[in-house]
Amino acid sequence: MKSEMDVGTEAYEQIEKVNRRNQILVQQLNDSPHTQPEIREFVSEITNEKIDETTEIRLPFYTDFGQNLHIGKNVYISNCSMFVDLGGIYIGDNVLIGPNTTITSVNHRTNPDDRRHLSFKPVYIHDNAWLGANVTVTPGTIIGENAIVAAGAVVTKNVPANTVVGGVPARIIKTIKE
């Protein structure tokens, strides 16, 4: 996918077509209780990728697009998490995502004349990472393997492997020693 997209173009209309379909599925998913196998089936349809049976997703679950969200094995996604995935969100294996977490790979341009148009930067969350409650991950960031993002943190820069970060903006608190 290109790194930018203008609203009102043919490419944007194709995105909106997928989005309209998926928003119906997201609403159906969140409108009533479901078993974990049912949830995984819904999310598989939304992402167009099979969600592994070891992954657990708590409702409500939100995504603005869905088909650029890639979820590994043995992932736990807590309730009320939001994935703004048009630019790509890649979640590795054994990742824990706390409640009310927002991960976004889309931004608006800074030029006021182009403000409604979009720019994309993928987000990568590597194996064994743990994102606490109310974390916000901004476009283009990488969360390293085994990293921990403390509750309430806003991640605006890459998080090295084996570190704990926290705060707004997130800063390294300590290194995780084996």
mmCIF file of C-alpha atoms in Angstrom, residues 72-147:
data_model
loop_
_atom_site.group_PDB
_atom_site.id
_atom_site.type_symbol
_atom_site.label_atom_id
_atom_site.label_comp_id
_atom_site.label_asym_id
_atom_site.label_seq_id
_atom_site.Cartn_x
_atom_site.Cartn_y
_atom_site.Cartn_z
ATOM 1 C CA GLY A 72 -0.030 -13.867 15.596
ATOM 2 C CA LYS A 73 -0.525 -16.965 17.747
ATOM 3 C CA ASN A 74 -1.290 -17.049 21.458
ATOM 4 C CA VAL A 75 -2.209 -13.349 21.484
ATOM 5 C CA TYR A 76 -4.490 -11.885 24.158
ATOM 6 C CA ILE A 77 -6.440 -8.754 23.232
ATOM 7 C CA SER A 78 -8.439 -7.259 26.093
ATOM 8 C CA ASN A 79 -11.739 -5.445 25.809
ATOM 9 C CA CYS A 80 -12.270 -2.063 24.169
ATOM 10 C CA SER A 81 -9.052 -2.172 22.142
ATOM 11 C CA MET A 82 -9.012 -0.134 18.915
ATOM 12 C CA PHE A 83 -6.932 -0.945 15.843
ATOM 13 C CA VAL A 84 -6.618 1.792 13.201
ATOM 14 C CA ASP A 85 -4.961 -0.555 10.757
ATOM 15 C CA LEU A 86 -5.215 0.935 7.275
ATOM 16 C CA GLY A 87 -1.425 1.472 7.271
ATOM 17 C CA GLY A 88 -0.749 -2.004 8.665
ATOM 18 C CA ILE A 89 -0.557 -3.402 12.194
ATOM 19 C CA TYR A 90 1.560 -6.527 12.718
ATOM 20 C CA ILE A 91 1.177 -8.305 16.056
ATOM 21 C CA GLY A 92 3.646 -11.109 16.785
ATOM 22 C CA ASP A 93 3.146 -14.261 18.846
ATOM 23 C CA ASN A 94 2.507 -14.303 22.615
ATOM 24 C CA VAL A 95 1.586 -10.613 22.722
ATOM 25 C CA LEU A 96 -0.612 -9.238 25.524
ATOM 26 C CA ILE A 97 -2.730 -6.147 24.799
ATOM 27 C CA GLY A 98 -4.460 -4.496 27.751
ATOM 28 C CA PRO A 99 -7.922 -2.923 27.815
ATOM 29 C CA ASN A 100 -8.615 0.354 26.036
ATOM 30 C CA THR A 101 -5.424 0.157 24.019
ATOM 31 C CA THR A 102 -5.318 2.135 20.770
ATOM 32 C CA ILE A 103 -2.890 1.174 18.019
ATOM 33 C CA THR A 104 -2.941 3.430 14.989
ATOM 34 C CA SER A 105 -1.087 3.231 11.677
ATOM 35 C CA VAL A 106 -2.864 6.169 10.039
ATOM 36 C CA ASN A 107 -2.433 9.891 10.423
ATOM 37 C CA HIS A 108 -3.596 13.056 8.730
ATOM 38 C CA ARG A 109 -1.205 15.348 6.901
ATOM 39 C CA THR A 110 0.058 18.488 8.577
ATOM 40 C CA ASN A 111 -0.574 20.882 5.676
ATOM 41 C CA PRO A 112 -3.996 22.447 6.405
ATOM 42 C CA ASP A 113 -4.944 22.236 2.710
ATOM 43 C CA ASP A 114 -4.359 18.457 2.786
ATOM 44 C CA ARG A 115 -5.477 17.786 6.371
ATOM 45 C CA ARG A 116 -8.327 15.416 5.483
ATOM 46 C CA HIS A 117 -6.033 13.233 3.363
ATOM 47 C CA LEU A 118 -4.240 10.276 4.943
ATOM 48 C CA SER A 119 -0.691 9.100 5.506
ATOM 49 C CA PHE A 120 0.238 5.546 6.516
ATOM 50 C CA LYS A 121 3.036 4.102 8.637
ATOM 51 C CA PRO A 122 2.862 0.476 9.789
ATOM 52 C CA VAL A 123 3.165 -0.549 13.433
ATOM 53 C CA TYR A 124 5.051 -3.693 14.471
ATOM 54 C CA ILE A 125 4.579 -5.357 17.848
ATOM 55 C CA HIS A 126 7.129 -8.135 18.216
ATOM 56 C CA ASP A 127 6.825 -11.469 20.033
ATOM 57 C CA ASN A 128 6.182 -11.520 23.787
ATOM 58 C CA ALA A 129 5.482 -7.788 24.042
ATOM 59 C CA TRP A 130 3.015 -6.640 26.695
ATOM 60 C CA LEU A 131 0.990 -3.447 26.305
ATOM 61 C CA GLY A 132 -0.748 -2.385 29.521
ATOM 62 C CA ALA A 133 -4.160 -0.779 29.886
ATOM 63 C CA ASN A 134 -4.898 2.489 28.086
ATOM 64 C CA VAL A 135 -1.745 2.436 25.966
ATOM 65 C CA THR A 136 -1.632 4.454 22.747
ATOM 66 C CA VAL A 137 0.761 3.394 19.978
ATOM 67 C CA THR A 138 1.293 5.969 17.221
ATOM 68 C CA PRO A 139 1.940 5.351 13.508
ATOM 69 C CA GLY A 140 5.320 4.006 12.442
ATOM 70 C CA THR A 141 6.458 2.678 15.800
ATOM 71 C CA ILE A 142 8.008 -0.689 16.592
ATOM 72 C CA ILE A 143 7.595 -2.430 19.934
ATOM 73 C CA GLY A 144 10.565 -4.778 20.398
ATOM 74 C CA GLU A 145 10.547 -8.407 21.479
ATOM 75 C CA ASN A 146 9.764 -8.936 25.196
ATOM 76 C CA ALA A 147 9.154 -5.204 25.704
#
